[in-house]
C-alpha angles and dihedrals in degrees: 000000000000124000097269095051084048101047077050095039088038083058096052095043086052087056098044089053094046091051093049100058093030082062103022097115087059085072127080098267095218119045121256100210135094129250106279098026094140094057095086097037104054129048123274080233138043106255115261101223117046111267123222121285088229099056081049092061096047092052082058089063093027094045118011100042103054091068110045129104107223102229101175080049098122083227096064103087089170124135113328133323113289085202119220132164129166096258088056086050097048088045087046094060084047095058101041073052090057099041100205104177116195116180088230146159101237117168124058092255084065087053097064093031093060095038089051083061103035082053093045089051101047084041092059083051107055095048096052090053081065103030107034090176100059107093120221095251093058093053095052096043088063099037117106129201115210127208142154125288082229106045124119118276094241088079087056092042084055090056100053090051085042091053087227124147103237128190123191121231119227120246140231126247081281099054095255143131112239124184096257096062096034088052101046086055090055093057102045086054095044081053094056094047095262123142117222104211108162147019123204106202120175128202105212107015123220093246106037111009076243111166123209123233096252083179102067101028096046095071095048085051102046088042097055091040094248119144115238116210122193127216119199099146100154105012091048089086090066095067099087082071108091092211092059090047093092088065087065100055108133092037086122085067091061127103087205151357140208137179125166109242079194100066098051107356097082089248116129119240127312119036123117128160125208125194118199121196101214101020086186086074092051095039082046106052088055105031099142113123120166110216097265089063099050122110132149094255090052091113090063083080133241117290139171119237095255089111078090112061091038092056080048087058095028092056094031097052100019128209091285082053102056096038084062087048092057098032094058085048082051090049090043095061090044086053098056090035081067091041095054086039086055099067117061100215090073140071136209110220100181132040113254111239106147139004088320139091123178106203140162142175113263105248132055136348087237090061093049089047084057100047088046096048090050089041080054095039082057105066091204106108121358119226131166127202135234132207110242113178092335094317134131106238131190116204120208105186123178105243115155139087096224104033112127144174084278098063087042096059094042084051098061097035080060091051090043102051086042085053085044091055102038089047086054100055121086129282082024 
């Protein structure tokens, strides 16, 4: 493809994008097919000669969309927003033009990932200035790692890689980590020869947008020399809202922080920032460069080329912009938690704070399965559950661009009519 066949191919592409999401909700939202469904629709080998770009084009209609779940459909109210917006798209191109490669930690996974190490390093450290004799292997194998029983699996997955002991905090009536509990376990582990070296809070949680309480839980850690990483993976967005800014009190206790522009912030996959508060302690703990990496700029850290597409939204929305963006998610899910509190066979389980609520049928977790699986057989709206004290949760969060009252409305009168039927049948 030459640059004339790509300025064509790039304006058609343009169109075909434009027409997608201007008429995405018109698709099922969730995919009909099977696992494996491509096998028998593409070739075992990639083809030897290059094929048309126009057949190309048509497998994507004919083979790829089938099975996608259309996750910016304003009907699709799973997990948490995956943002996108026009100007991402146009700054995206730009940047898979430029081709800046970073060697970087990106997602807010990487982010704990690379602050449990950069802890456990500074917390080896610290404990051999004072205790020389004590060999490395001894010091790892007695540090401990603390997060909520509620947190996301990727901190648990860090501390596998990490090779870290880790222990989860039990949470309040809301689903989050207050100082008491936080500070009894410490002990109980001080007591036993352990060594605390690092807290993982989040501020919204996966399952429930639950926020804990940094207030409480940033002195302890700054008085018994443990790094608190923050998670805010998906409520950090709303930030920029002065309303939400309270929820971020203690922040000034933390030894970094993370959110993911690309959740609620209208920027494609994949874009996450970490702030570090001594970056000393992160550029320390991997400073190995080989020689062909050096540079004398090598100590500004390693990033990815996304600063791009989010100054494109960021300039084109404007914070006022994207404040409006957030705040009518914010009013959405207000607007389905008093439908659902309307109707007296259903139950809120999490304060609604942002663009999520967490409901369920009062009755069994067998009942809820069922009206999630035909919610799911239905291929209208897309929704996924969560697990709250024992309880069978369904989420319903507030993701997409496009997504209004309308779809609101049409959402719940689904629910409703699919809660109508199952109650009707028998032994319900």
């Amino acid at each position: 493809m030459d640059a004339e066949e790509f300025r064509r191919r790039g304006m058609e592409m343009v169109d075909y994008v434009a027409n997608y999401l201007e008429n995405i909700e018109q698709r099922p939202v969730y995919p009909d097919v099977e696992p494996g469904y491509l096998r028998s629709l593409i070739p075992t080998e990639a083809p030897l000669e290059p094929d048309n770009y126009d057949d190309i084009i048509k497998d994507v209609d004919r083979v790829i969309m089938p099975g996608v779940t259309h996750w910016h459909s304003p009907y699709f109210f799973a997990y948490f927003p995956a943002a996108t917006s026009y100007p991402a798209l146009l700054a995206d191109m730009l940047c898979g033009a430029i081709g800046c490669i970073g060697f970087s930690w990106s997602t807010a996974s990487e982010a704990t990932l690379v602050t449990l190490l950069a802890a456990r390093c500074k917390a080896v450290r610290r404990v051999q200035a004072s205790n020389p004799e004590k060999s490395e292997a001894e010091i790892l194998s007695k540090l401990v790692a603390y997060t909520s029983e509620q947190a996301h699996c990727s901190v648990e997955r860090a501390s596998l890689i990490g090779g870290a002991m880790i222990k989860k905090v039990p949470t309040d009536n809301n689903y989050a980590v207050g100082g008491d509990m936080f500070k009894k376990m410490l002990e109980e582990d001080k007591a036993a020869g352990l060594i605390p070296f690092y807290f993982c809070a989040t501020l919204g949680t996966t399952a429930s947008c639950a926020f804990d309480r940094i207030t409480e839980l940033g002195p302890i850690c700054n008085k018994e020399n443990i790094w608190m990483h923050i998670d805010a993976a998906y409520a950090g967005s709303a930030f920029i809202c002065p309303e939400f800014r309270p929820l971020l009190n203690g922040i000034e206790f933390a030894d970094s922080f993370n959110f993911n522009p690309h959740k609620w912030l209208l920027i494609n996959f994949d874009c996450s920032t970490m702030w570090v508060k001594k970056r000393e302690d992160l550029i320390g703990a991997f400073k190995m460069e080989p020689l062909y990496l050096k540079h004398e700029n090598q100590e500004s850290g390693k990033k990815r080329f996304r600063s791009l597409k989010m100054w494109f939204v960021f300039r084109m929305y404007g914070i006022q912009g994207l404040q409006a963006y957030i705040r009518k998610h914010v009013g959405l899910a207000k607007e389905f938690e008093s439908l659902v509190r309307a109707d007296k066979r259903f139950e809120i389980c999490a304060e609604v704070i942002m663009g999520l609520v967490c409901f369920r049928l009062k009755g069994s977790n067998r009942l809820n399965e069922l009206l999630l699986k035909r919610i799911t057989k239905s291929r209208e709206i897309h929704l996924v559950p969560c697990q709250l004290s024992g309880r069978f949760v369904l989420r319903f969060a507030i993701c997409a661009r496009t997504t209004d009252s309308r779809h609101i409305q049409q959402a719940w009168r689904h629910i409703t009519q699919l809660t109508f039927e199952i109650l009707q049948e028998p032994n319900h």
